[in-house]
Amino acid sequence: MSESLNFLPFTKPTIDEETIAAVADVLRSGWLTSGPKVQALEAQLSEYFGGRPVRTFNSGTCTMEIALRIAGIGAGDEVITTPNSWVATANVIIETGATPVFADIDPKTHNIDLDKVEAAITPRTKAIIPVHMCGLPCDMDNLYEIASKYKLRVIEDAAQAIGSSWKGKRIGAFGDFVSFSFQVNKNIMTGEGGCLVLNNAEEARLAEKYRLQGVTRNGLDGIDVDVLGGKYNMTDIAAAIGLGQMKRLTEFNAKRLELAQYYFEQFGSDFETRTGAELPVADFENSNWHMFHLVLPERINRAVFMQQMLDVQIGLGYHYRAIHLFTYYRNRGFKEGMFPVAERIGKQIVTLPLFPTMTKADVERIVSAVKSRLL
Ligand SMILES: *Cc1c(COP(=O)(O)O)cnc(C)c1O
């Protein structure tokens, strides 16, 4: 290939000069750790999520662990989750001492199959952690119906779902605990970071304790520790990035939607039948299009395909390999064949480039490269 092409990664953050200046201002201010920027970001997020209490953290992982702790979940309890996610989703359950129970995913949406969730409930089940994969929400009516029927807490892993909605209601603005990540690959980011949407002031107070060593302060020199907390607070440096990103969230998500629609247009309606590959659910109402997935047909070896795309300067991701097949989980008794849909998706899925500064010409280049290898 003599032509020199620009490299297209599967994702890339958009950072403007105003945000860079805001970070520099924080550095000059002398107040670097959690302070006024964190408070401002939490206030904006709370407004974004319909006035619910929101606290920020240094990841979208500890948010879920803290939600489990607030719910009083630990040793002896079972928590049902999906095997198709970033491993963090299941790790947090084990961190609290509880037992992860997996339910396989729906082959179309790649979200947890709620019928399988219901079948996995036992007297020890205390909570469900569903994931809104790629920002496509789970069936929220069905999810919360099951939760209320069996009296289970829900910790939505909405790491990928900021700006997504369900029947006109924003994800995070309703439901039980809702956890978002601001890791650098997400639709908005703070470098590393996350936030947790809570139900009431009491939960928010507990979240603050778990976030910082269990500490409560009172007056100038009053301090006590009455729960075991960790060190999970967000810095003002990160919050300044988040404030810059919040300003552009609507614009970023609109651009992602436009590019996703263009992907479908370029692939064409006969692409799946001609290649045996699977496109994502064409949802242009609810999803924030965090990622654009393609499930390769069985005849295609994913690593070979990824290399062929890399040869033409297109970087693909794979989200995700089935969690239960990792060694740590195999050592806990999970094995091949237990969750066949997640296993097949885990082996054959690729993530195509999708980020707000991409152009329609980039989409054309990607689709034509994919087609030339699959047709
Ligand atoms: C990114 C992500 C996480 C973890 O978020 P961090 O901020 O990296 O800790 C968890 N679950 C899902 C589905 C994610 O995409």
mmCIF file of C-alpha atoms and ligand atoms in Angstrom:
data_model
loop_
_atom_site.group_PDB
_atom_site.id
_atom_site.type_symbol
_atom_site.label_atom_id
_atom_site.label_comp_id
_atom_site.label_asym_id
_atom_site.label_seq_id
_atom_site.Cartn_x
_atom_site.Cartn_y
_atom_site.Cartn_z
ATOM 1 C CA MET A 1 0.000 0.000 0.000
ATOM 2 C CA SER A 2 1.841 3.116 -1.238
ATOM 3 C CA GLU A 3 -0.880 5.601 -0.327
ATOM 4 C CA SER A 4 -0.383 6.983 3.170
ATOM 5 C CA LEU A 5 -3.545 6.812 5.231
ATOM 6 C CA ASN A 6 -4.279 8.446 8.562
ATOM 7 C CA PHE A 7 -4.623 5.910 11.359
ATOM 8 C CA LEU A 8 -8.151 5.440 12.684
ATOM 9 C CA PRO A 9 -8.235 4.104 16.257
ATOM 10 C CA PHE A 10 -11.487 2.568 17.498
ATOM 11 C CA THR A 11 -11.954 5.599 19.704
ATOM 12 C CA LYS A 12 -10.350 8.924 20.515
ATOM 13 C CA PRO A 13 -11.274 11.641 23.051
ATOM 14 C CA THR A 14 -12.152 15.153 21.852
ATOM 15 C CA ILE A 15 -10.363 17.747 23.980
ATOM 16 C CA ASP A 16 -10.745 21.476 23.257
ATOM 17 C CA GLU A 17 -8.394 24.366 24.083
ATOM 18 C CA GLU A 18 -10.900 25.769 26.570
ATOM 19 C CA THR A 19 -10.673 22.555 28.601
ATOM 20 C CA ILE A 20 -6.878 22.563 28.462
ATOM 21 C CA ALA A 21 -6.930 26.157 29.747
ATOM 22 C CA ALA A 22 -9.363 25.184 32.519
ATOM 23 C CA VAL A 23 -6.994 22.409 33.645
ATOM 24 C CA ALA A 24 -4.092 24.870 33.626
ATOM 25 C CA ASP A 25 -6.186 27.224 35.783
ATOM 26 C CA VAL A 26 -6.743 24.455 38.330
ATOM 27 C CA LEU A 27 -3.008 23.754 38.438
ATOM 28 C CA ARG A 28 -2.297 27.460 38.987
ATOM 29 C CA SER A 29 -5.005 27.760 41.646
ATOM 30 C CA GLY A 30 -3.071 25.622 44.105
ATOM 31 C CA TRP A 31 -6.174 23.496 44.886
ATOM 32 C CA LEU A 32 -5.680 20.248 42.996
ATOM 33 C CA THR A 33 -7.600 17.598 44.892
ATOM 34 C CA SER A 34 -11.403 17.423 45.346
ATOM 35 C CA GLY A 35 -12.668 21.000 45.665
ATOM 36 C CA PRO A 36 -14.794 23.553 43.817
ATOM 37 C CA LYS A 37 -14.512 21.823 40.399
ATOM 38 C CA VAL A 38 -15.682 18.502 41.817
ATOM 39 C CA GLN A 39 -18.620 20.261 43.471
ATOM 40 C CA ALA A 40 -19.493 22.059 40.246
ATOM 41 C CA LEU A 41 -19.320 18.809 38.250
ATOM 42 C CA GLU A 42 -21.498 16.984 40.775
ATOM 43 C CA ALA A 43 -24.057 19.791 40.641
ATOM 44 C CA GLN A 44 -24.149 19.663 36.825
ATOM 45 C CA LEU A 45 -24.448 15.885 36.800
ATOM 46 C CA SER A 46 -27.236 16.000 39.359
ATOM 47 C CA GLU A 47 -29.124 18.471 37.187
ATOM 48 C CA TYR A 48 -28.469 16.265 34.132
ATOM 49 C CA PHE A 49 -29.929 13.266 35.976
ATOM 50 C CA GLY A 50 -33.171 14.976 36.942
ATOM 51 C CA GLY A 51 -32.055 16.329 40.313
ATOM 52 C CA ARG A 52 -31.036 12.966 41.804
ATOM 53 C CA PRO A 53 -28.024 12.935 44.176
ATOM 54 C CA VAL A 54 -24.753 12.298 42.304
ATOM 55 C CA ARG A 55 -21.228 11.783 43.649
ATOM 56 C CA THR A 56 -18.036 11.610 41.584
ATOM 57 C CA PHE A 57 -15.201 9.108 42.047
ATOM 58 C CA ASN A 58 -11.866 8.218 40.476
ATOM 59 C CA SER A 59 -13.328 5.371 38.380
ATOM 60 C CA GLY A 60 -16.510 3.791 37.117
ATOM 61 C CA THR A 61 -15.479 0.625 38.933
ATOM 62 C CA CYS A 62 -15.355 1.787 42.559
ATOM 63 C CA THR A 63 -18.765 3.400 41.945
ATOM 64 C CA MET A 64 -20.288 -0.078 41.583
ATOM 65 C CA GLU A 65 -18.371 -1.523 44.512
ATOM 66 C CA ILE A 66 -19.534 1.364 46.697
ATOM 67 C CA ALA A 67 -23.142 0.932 45.532
ATOM 68 C CA LEU A 68 -22.940 -2.731 46.582
ATOM 69 C CA ARG A 69 -21.554 -1.709 49.990
ATOM 70 C CA ILE A 70 -24.277 0.911 50.480
ATOM 71 C CA ALA A 71 -26.823 -1.817 49.691
ATOM 72 C CA GLY A 72 -25.225 -3.906 52.438
ATOM 73 C CA ILE A 73 -24.182 -6.678 50.059
ATOM 74 C CA GLY A 74 -21.284 -8.952 51.022
ATOM 75 C CA ALA A 75 -20.311 -12.481 52.036
ATOM 76 C CA GLY A 76 -23.109 -15.024 51.553
ATOM 77 C CA ASP A 77 -24.979 -12.898 49.013
ATOM 78 C CA GLU A 78 -25.338 -13.550 45.286
ATOM 79 C CA VAL A 79 -25.328 -10.859 42.620
ATOM 80 C CA ILE A 80 -26.454 -11.607 39.075
ATOM 81 C CA THR A 81 -24.556 -10.015 36.212
ATOM 82 C CA THR A 82 -23.594 -10.463 32.586
ATOM 83 C CA PRO A 83 -20.562 -12.401 31.335
ATOM 84 C CA ASN A 84 -20.330 -9.904 28.435
ATOM 85 C CA SER A 85 -18.720 -6.799 29.930
ATOM 86 C CA TRP A 86 -15.460 -5.296 31.008
ATOM 87 C CA VAL A 87 -14.222 -7.568 33.814
ATOM 88 C CA ALA A 88 -14.743 -4.749 36.348
ATOM 89 C CA THR A 89 -18.489 -5.473 36.383
ATOM 90 C CA ALA A 90 -17.948 -8.908 37.945
ATOM 91 C CA ASN A 91 -14.760 -8.116 39.895
ATOM 92 C CA VAL A 92 -16.575 -5.603 42.118
ATOM 93 C CA ILE A 93 -18.968 -8.320 43.292
ATOM 94 C CA ILE A 94 -16.068 -10.498 44.427
ATOM 95 C CA GLU A 95 -14.376 -7.471 46.059
ATOM 96 C CA THR A 96 -17.327 -7.136 48.456
ATOM 97 C CA GLY A 97 -17.180 -10.834 49.367
ATOM 98 C CA ALA A 98 -20.374 -11.655 47.472
ATOM 99 C CA THR A 99 -20.687 -14.322 44.764
ATOM 100 C CA PRO A 100 -21.113 -13.420 41.097
ATOM 101 C CA VAL A 101 -23.780 -15.395 39.231
ATOM 102 C CA PHE A 102 -23.824 -14.974 35.471
ATOM 103 C CA ALA A 103 -26.832 -14.970 33.152
ATOM 104 C CA ASP A 104 -26.187 -15.258 29.411
ATOM 105 C CA ILE A 105 -26.854 -12.410 26.987
ATOM 106 C CA ASP A 106 -29.362 -11.751 24.248
ATOM 107 C CA PRO A 107 -27.778 -12.547 20.862
ATOM 108 C CA LYS A 108 -29.120 -9.338 19.260
ATOM 109 C CA THR A 109 -28.750 -6.627 21.916
ATOM 110 C CA HIS A 110 -25.747 -8.240 23.666
ATOM 111 C CA ASN A 111 -27.357 -7.122 26.939
ATOM 112 C CA ILE A 112 -28.134 -9.530 29.777
ATOM 113 C CA ASP A 113 -31.097 -11.820 28.963
ATOM 114 C CA LEU A 114 -33.700 -10.925 31.583
ATOM 115 C CA ASP A 115 -35.465 -14.307 31.333
ATOM 116 C CA LYS A 116 -32.160 -15.926 32.256
ATOM 117 C CA VAL A 117 -31.769 -13.437 35.120
ATOM 118 C CA GLU A 118 -35.118 -14.484 36.534
ATOM 119 C CA ALA A 119 -34.163 -18.172 36.202
ATOM 120 C CA ALA A 120 -30.898 -17.548 38.110
ATOM 121 C CA ILE A 121 -32.550 -15.963 41.178
ATOM 122 C CA THR A 122 -32.157 -17.897 44.442
ATOM 123 C CA PRO A 123 -33.036 -17.008 48.059
ATOM 124 C CA ARG A 124 -29.470 -15.618 48.367
ATOM 125 C CA THR A 125 -29.788 -13.231 45.405
ATOM 126 C CA LYS A 126 -29.561 -9.612 46.565
ATOM 127 C CA ALA A 127 -28.884 -7.554 43.440
ATOM 128 C CA ILE A 128 -28.583 -7.407 39.660
ATOM 129 C CA ILE A 129 -25.828 -5.570 37.794
ATOM 130 C CA PRO A 130 -26.970 -5.200 34.185
ATOM 131 C CA VAL A 131 -24.823 -3.416 31.589
ATOM 132 C CA HIS A 132 -26.211 -1.090 28.907
ATOM 133 C CA MET A 133 -23.846 -2.421 26.260
ATOM 134 C CA CYS A 134 -22.589 0.229 23.829
ATOM 135 C CA GLY A 135 -25.154 2.571 25.379
ATOM 136 C CA LEU A 136 -28.126 0.470 24.226
ATOM 137 C CA PRO A 137 -30.302 0.261 27.349
ATOM 138 C CA CYS A 138 -31.607 -3.004 28.741
ATOM 139 C CA ASP A 139 -35.388 -3.407 28.792
ATOM 140 C CA MET A 140 -35.856 -1.120 31.792
ATOM 141 C CA ASP A 141 -39.535 -1.958 32.350
ATOM 142 C CA ASN A 142 -38.817 -5.662 32.543
ATOM 143 C CA LEU A 143 -35.621 -5.162 34.592
ATOM 144 C CA TYR A 144 -37.293 -3.115 37.320
ATOM 145 C CA GLU A 145 -40.355 -5.373 37.301
ATOM 146 C CA ILE A 146 -38.102 -8.347 38.136
ATOM 147 C CA ALA A 147 -36.223 -6.296 40.751
ATOM 148 C CA SER A 148 -39.409 -5.262 42.502
ATOM 149 C CA LYS A 149 -40.968 -8.746 42.271
ATOM 150 C CA TYR A 150 -37.966 -10.383 43.998
ATOM 151 C CA LYS A 151 -36.995 -7.336 46.127
ATOM 152 C CA LEU A 152 -33.553 -6.989 44.549
ATOM 153 C CA ARG A 153 -31.346 -3.930 44.353
ATOM 154 C CA VAL A 154 -30.174 -2.859 40.894
ATOM 155 C CA ILE A 155 -26.779 -1.343 40.180
ATOM 156 C CA GLU A 156 -26.932 -0.300 36.545
ATOM 157 C CA ASP A 157 -23.487 -0.452 34.960
ATOM 158 C CA ALA A 158 -24.167 2.544 32.744
ATOM 159 C CA ALA A 159 -20.416 3.099 32.202
ATOM 160 C CA GLN A 160 -21.110 3.380 28.467
ATOM 161 C CA ALA A 161 -24.561 4.944 28.599
ATOM 162 C CA ILE A 162 -24.314 8.655 29.377
ATOM 163 C CA GLY A 163 -26.975 10.404 27.300
ATOM 164 C CA SER A 164 -28.842 7.190 26.484
ATOM 165 C CA SER A 165 -32.546 7.030 27.202
ATOM 166 C CA TRP A 166 -35.434 4.628 27.653
ATOM 167 C CA LYS A 167 -38.871 5.650 26.343
ATOM 168 C CA GLY A 168 -37.894 9.314 26.519
ATOM 169 C CA LYS A 169 -36.447 9.096 30.040
ATOM 170 C CA ARG A 170 -32.700 9.612 30.437
ATOM 171 C CA ILE A 171 -30.663 6.692 31.794
ATOM 172 C CA GLY A 172 -29.589 7.790 35.279
ATOM 173 C CA ALA A 173 -32.633 10.009 35.822
ATOM 174 C CA PHE A 174 -34.656 7.048 37.136
ATOM 175 C CA GLY A 175 -34.060 3.603 38.589
ATOM 176 C CA ASP A 176 -31.944 2.492 41.546
ATOM 177 C CA PHE A 177 -28.127 2.972 41.639
ATOM 178 C CA VAL A 178 -26.723 4.063 38.271
ATOM 179 C CA SER A 179 -22.975 4.001 37.689
ATOM 180 C CA PHE A 180 -21.170 5.926 34.926
ATOM 181 C CA SER A 181 -17.522 5.861 33.876
ATOM 182 C CA PHE A 182 -15.470 8.824 32.653
ATOM 183 C CA GLN A 183 -12.556 6.642 31.591
ATOM 184 C CA VAL A 184 -10.888 8.115 28.526
ATOM 185 C CA ASN A 185 -12.708 5.883 25.987
ATOM 186 C CA LYS A 186 -16.223 6.815 27.125
ATOM 187 C CA ASN A 187 -18.530 9.377 25.463
ATOM 188 C CA ILE A 188 -17.348 11.980 27.980
ATOM 189 C CA MET A 189 -14.233 11.523 30.070
ATOM 190 C CA THR A 190 -12.120 12.951 32.887
ATOM 191 C CA GLY A 191 -8.964 10.960 32.075
ATOM 192 C CA GLU A 192 -10.049 8.467 34.689
ATOM 193 C CA GLY A 193 -13.202 8.884 36.742
ATOM 194 C CA GLY A 194 -16.831 8.038 37.233
ATOM 195 C CA CYS A 195 -20.006 8.991 39.026
ATOM 196 C CA LEU A 196 -22.769 7.254 40.908
ATOM 197 C CA VAL A 197 -26.404 8.344 40.881
ATOM 198 C CA LEU A 198 -28.024 7.611 44.252
ATOM 199 C CA ASN A 199 -31.533 7.523 45.671
ATOM 200 C CA ASN A 200 -31.416 9.863 48.661
ATOM 201 C CA ALA A 201 -29.309 12.025 50.964
ATOM 202 C CA GLU A 202 -28.556 9.115 53.308
ATOM 203 C CA GLU A 203 -27.036 7.044 50.482
ATOM 204 C CA ALA A 204 -25.088 10.077 49.263
ATOM 205 C CA ARG A 205 -23.626 10.567 52.744
ATOM 206 C CA LEU A 206 -22.568 6.912 52.873
ATOM 207 C CA ALA A 207 -21.069 7.208 49.372
ATOM 208 C CA GLU A 208 -18.944 10.112 50.594
ATOM 209 C CA LYS A 209 -17.678 8.017 53.507
ATOM 210 C CA TYR A 210 -16.811 4.999 51.371
ATOM 211 C CA ARG A 211 -15.113 7.383 48.952
ATOM 212 C CA LEU A 212 -12.696 8.728 51.563
ATOM 213 C CA GLN A 213 -11.565 6.336 54.301
ATOM 214 C CA GLY A 214 -14.944 6.352 56.052
ATOM 215 C CA VAL A 215 -14.311 9.834 57.352
ATOM 216 C CA THR A 216 -16.978 12.264 58.594
ATOM 217 C CA ARG A 217 -15.868 15.746 59.601
ATOM 218 C CA ASN A 218 -17.532 18.031 62.082
ATOM 219 C CA GLY A 219 -16.462 21.612 62.723
ATOM 220 C CA LEU A 220 -12.810 22.712 62.522
ATOM 221 C CA ASP A 221 -11.225 19.701 64.219
ATOM 222 C CA GLY A 222 -14.005 17.136 64.546
ATOM 223 C CA ILE A 223 -13.375 13.851 62.751
ATOM 224 C CA ASP A 224 -14.639 10.302 63.083
ATOM 225 C CA VAL A 225 -14.444 7.049 61.130
ATOM 226 C CA ASP A 226 -17.371 4.662 61.531
ATOM 227 C CA VAL A 227 -17.193 2.564 58.330
ATOM 228 C CA LEU A 228 -14.260 1.129 56.388
ATOM 229 C CA GLY A 229 -13.801 3.371 53.371
ATOM 230 C CA GLY A 230 -11.139 3.586 50.671
ATOM 231 C CA LYS A 231 -9.490 6.300 48.610
ATOM 232 C CA TYR A 232 -11.695 6.946 45.616
ATOM 233 C CA ASN A 233 -12.139 10.714 45.333
ATOM 234 C CA MET A 234 -11.879 12.618 42.052
ATOM 235 C CA THR A 235 -9.325 15.441 41.686
ATOM 236 C CA ASP A 236 -10.268 18.976 40.641
ATOM 237 C CA ILE A 237 -7.924 18.473 37.671
ATOM 238 C CA ALA A 238 -10.119 15.611 36.439
ATOM 239 C CA ALA A 239 -13.334 17.498 37.282
ATOM 240 C CA ALA A 240 -12.174 20.464 35.174
ATOM 241 C CA ILE A 241 -11.864 18.093 32.199
ATOM 242 C CA GLY A 242 -15.334 16.734 33.005
ATOM 243 C CA LEU A 243 -16.871 20.225 33.068
ATOM 244 C CA GLY A 244 -15.386 20.907 29.622
ATOM 245 C CA GLN A 245 -16.752 17.589 28.351
ATOM 246 C CA MET A 246 -20.244 18.131 29.832
ATOM 247 C CA LYS A 247 -20.586 21.284 27.710
ATOM 248 C CA ARG A 248 -20.180 19.155 24.605
ATOM 249 C CA LEU A 249 -21.952 15.939 25.561
ATOM 250 C CA THR A 250 -25.080 16.626 23.476
ATOM 251 C CA GLU A 251 -22.973 17.590 20.470
ATOM 252 C CA PHE A 252 -20.677 14.532 20.843
ATOM 253 C CA ASN A 253 -23.619 12.133 21.071
ATOM 254 C CA ALA A 254 -25.381 13.747 18.099
ATOM 255 C CA LYS A 255 -22.227 13.252 16.018
ATOM 256 C CA ARG A 256 -21.946 9.611 17.104
ATOM 257 C CA LEU A 257 -25.583 9.025 16.119
ATOM 258 C CA GLU A 258 -25.030 10.600 12.709
ATOM 259 C CA LEU A 259 -21.935 8.461 12.086
ATOM 260 C CA ALA A 260 -23.720 5.297 13.277
ATOM 261 C CA GLN A 261 -26.587 5.973 10.867
ATOM 262 C CA TYR A 262 -24.069 6.487 8.085
ATOM 263 C CA TYR A 263 -22.433 3.138 8.937
ATOM 264 C CA PHE A 264 -25.788 1.401 8.378
ATOM 265 C CA GLU A 265 -26.309 3.292 5.133
ATOM 266 C CA GLN A 266 -22.856 2.294 3.869
ATOM 267 C CA PHE A 267 -23.145 -1.367 4.897
ATOM 268 C CA GLY A 268 -26.490 -1.581 3.102
ATOM 269 C CA SER A 269 -29.496 -3.747 3.888
ATOM 270 C CA ASP A 270 -28.051 -6.913 2.285
ATOM 271 C CA PHE A 271 -24.710 -6.863 4.134
ATOM 272 C CA GLU A 272 -25.718 -9.370 6.819
ATOM 273 C CA THR A 273 -27.253 -11.925 4.441
ATOM 274 C CA ARG A 274 -24.342 -11.653 2.009
ATOM 275 C CA THR A 275 -21.576 -11.998 4.629
ATOM 276 C CA GLY A 276 -23.068 -13.785 7.645
ATOM 277 C CA ALA A 277 -21.769 -10.923 9.821
ATOM 278 C CA GLU A 278 -24.097 -9.207 12.313
ATOM 279 C CA LEU A 279 -24.613 -5.455 12.649
ATOM 280 C CA PRO A 280 -25.757 -3.847 15.917
ATOM 281 C CA VAL A 281 -29.420 -3.158 16.717
ATOM 282 C CA ALA A 282 -30.347 -0.111 14.598
ATOM 283 C CA ASP A 283 -31.598 1.939 17.558
ATOM 284 C CA PHE A 284 -31.602 5.662 16.792
ATOM 285 C CA GLU A 285 -33.895 6.590 19.694
ATOM 286 C CA ASN A 286 -32.351 5.319 22.919
ATOM 287 C CA SER A 287 -28.668 4.540 22.342
ATOM 288 C CA ASN A 288 -25.818 7.035 22.751
ATOM 289 C CA TRP A 289 -23.772 4.982 20.257
ATOM 290 C CA HIS A 290 -20.835 4.486 22.573
ATOM 291 C CA MET A 291 -19.484 1.825 20.212
ATOM 292 C CA PHE A 292 -20.304 0.310 16.825
ATOM 293 C CA HIS A 293 -19.971 -3.472 16.959
ATOM 294 C CA LEU A 294 -19.714 -6.037 14.211
ATOM 295 C CA VAL A 295 -19.988 -9.775 14.927
ATOM 296 C CA LEU A 296 -17.799 -11.628 12.452
ATOM 297 C CA PRO A 297 -19.069 -14.862 10.902
ATOM 298 C CA GLU A 298 -17.521 -18.062 12.310
ATOM 299 C CA ARG A 299 -15.470 -18.584 9.126
ATOM 300 C CA ILE A 300 -13.447 -15.448 9.922
ATOM 301 C CA ASN A 301 -10.573 -15.585 12.418
ATOM 302 C CA ARG A 302 -10.772 -12.380 14.451
ATOM 303 C CA ALA A 303 -7.035 -11.883 15.019
ATOM 304 C CA VAL A 304 -6.349 -12.310 11.285
ATOM 305 C CA PHE A 305 -9.150 -9.854 10.444
ATOM 306 C CA MET A 306 -7.851 -7.314 12.971
ATOM 307 C CA GLN A 307 -4.370 -7.546 11.439
ATOM 308 C CA GLN A 308 -5.755 -7.095 7.915
ATOM 309 C CA MET A 309 -7.552 -3.943 9.058
ATOM 310 C CA LEU A 310 -4.448 -2.716 10.858
ATOM 311 C CA ASP A 311 -2.542 -3.137 7.570
ATOM 312 C CA VAL A 312 -4.794 -0.422 6.115
ATOM 313 C CA GLN A 313 -4.449 1.798 9.218
ATOM 314 C CA ILE A 314 -7.749 0.872 10.867
ATOM 315 C CA GLY A 315 -7.523 -0.029 14.564
ATOM 316 C CA LEU A 316 -10.273 -2.295 15.876
ATOM 317 C CA GLY A 317 -11.201 -3.147 19.436
ATOM 318 C CA TYR A 318 -12.975 -6.204 20.846
ATOM 319 C CA HIS A 319 -15.534 -5.589 23.611
ATOM 320 C CA TYR A 320 -15.581 -8.054 25.275
ATOM 321 C CA ARG A 321 -14.154 -11.493 25.815
ATOM 322 C CA ALA A 322 -16.504 -13.492 28.073
ATOM 323 C CA ILE A 323 -15.562 -12.798 31.707
ATOM 324 C CA HIS A 324 -16.217 -16.334 32.983
ATOM 325 C CA LEU A 325 -13.487 -17.765 30.733
ATOM 326 C CA PHE A 326 -10.682 -15.729 32.331
ATOM 327 C CA THR A 327 -8.366 -17.888 34.457
ATOM 328 C CA TYR A 328 -9.424 -16.229 37.716
ATOM 329 C CA TYR A 329 -13.058 -17.055 36.983
ATOM 330 C CA ARG A 330 -12.276 -20.573 35.690
ATOM 331 C CA ASN A 331 -10.529 -21.116 39.020
ATOM 332 C CA ARG A 332 -13.853 -20.288 40.672
ATOM 333 C CA GLY A 333 -15.550 -23.078 38.703
ATOM 334 C CA PHE A 334 -16.756 -21.393 35.524
ATOM 335 C CA LYS A 335 -16.069 -23.134 32.232
ATOM 336 C CA GLU A 336 -16.614 -23.192 28.490
ATOM 337 C CA GLY A 337 -20.174 -23.950 27.411
ATOM 338 C CA MET A 338 -21.905 -22.300 30.376
ATOM 339 C CA PHE A 339 -22.881 -19.098 28.538
ATOM 340 C CA PRO A 340 -22.702 -19.949 24.831
ATOM 341 C CA VAL A 341 -23.989 -16.626 23.462
ATOM 342 C CA ALA A 342 -21.466 -14.553 25.424
ATOM 343 C CA GLU A 343 -18.750 -17.023 24.421
ATOM 344 C CA ARG A 344 -19.526 -16.730 20.695
ATOM 345 C CA ILE A 345 -19.780 -12.918 20.866
ATOM 346 C CA GLY A 346 -16.577 -12.817 22.925
ATOM 347 C CA LYS A 347 -14.713 -14.662 20.194
ATOM 348 C CA GLN A 348 -16.164 -12.982 17.105
ATOM 349 C CA ILE A 349 -16.968 -9.374 18.034
ATOM 350 C CA VAL A 350 -15.007 -6.364 16.821
ATOM 351 C CA THR A 351 -15.452 -2.677 17.578
ATOM 352 C CA LEU A 352 -15.226 -0.399 14.555
ATOM 353 C CA PRO A 353 -13.854 3.147 14.905
ATOM 354 C CA LEU A 354 -16.464 5.646 16.123
ATOM 355 C CA PHE A 355 -15.663 8.996 17.719
ATOM 356 C CA PRO A 356 -16.991 12.554 17.283
ATOM 357 C CA THR A 357 -14.166 13.930 15.114
ATOM 358 C CA MET A 358 -14.472 11.119 12.582
ATOM 359 C CA THR A 359 -15.814 12.017 9.129
ATOM 360 C CA LYS A 360 -18.236 10.336 6.744
ATOM 361 C CA ALA A 361 -15.262 9.662 4.463
ATOM 362 C CA ASP A 362 -13.659 7.709 7.330
ATOM 363 C CA VAL A 363 -16.830 5.588 7.620
ATOM 364 C CA GLU A 364 -16.732 4.932 3.866
ATOM 365 C CA ARG A 365 -13.103 3.851 4.098
ATOM 366 C CA ILE A 366 -13.806 1.501 7.025
ATOM 367 C CA VAL A 367 -16.912 -0.074 5.479
ATOM 368 C CA SER A 368 -15.159 -0.657 2.178
ATOM 369 C CA ALA A 369 -12.185 -2.267 3.969
ATOM 370 C CA VAL A 370 -14.562 -4.519 5.962
ATOM 371 C CA LYS A 371 -16.537 -5.497 2.862
ATOM 372 C CA SER A 372 -13.435 -6.323 0.825
ATOM 373 C CA ARG A 373 -12.464 -8.893 3.469
ATOM 374 C CA LEU A 374 -15.886 -10.374 4.164
ATOM 375 C CA LEU A 375 -17.547 -10.506 0.731
HETATM 376 C C1 LIG B 1 -15.422 1.335 31.229
HETATM 377 C C2 LIG B 1 -16.301 0.346 31.852
HETATM 378 C C3 LIG B 1 -16.199 0.000 33.203
HETATM 379 C C4 LIG B 1 -15.104 0.486 34.099
HETATM 380 O O1 LIG B 1 -14.984 1.852 34.165
HETATM 381 P P1 LIG B 1 -13.610 2.462 34.726
HETATM 382 O O2 LIG B 1 -13.908 3.907 34.822
HETATM 383 O O3 LIG B 1 -12.551 2.141 33.710
HETATM 384 O O4 LIG B 1 -13.333 1.845 36.032
HETATM 385 C C5 LIG B 1 -17.106 -0.888 33.722
HETATM 386 N N1 LIG B 1 -18.073 -1.434 32.978
HETATM 387 C C6 LIG B 1 -18.200 -1.135 31.672
HETATM 388 C C7 LIG B 1 -19.319 -1.760 30.903
HETATM 389 C C8 LIG B 1 -17.316 -0.252 31.052
HETATM 390 O O5 LIG B 1 -17.438 0.020 29.759
#
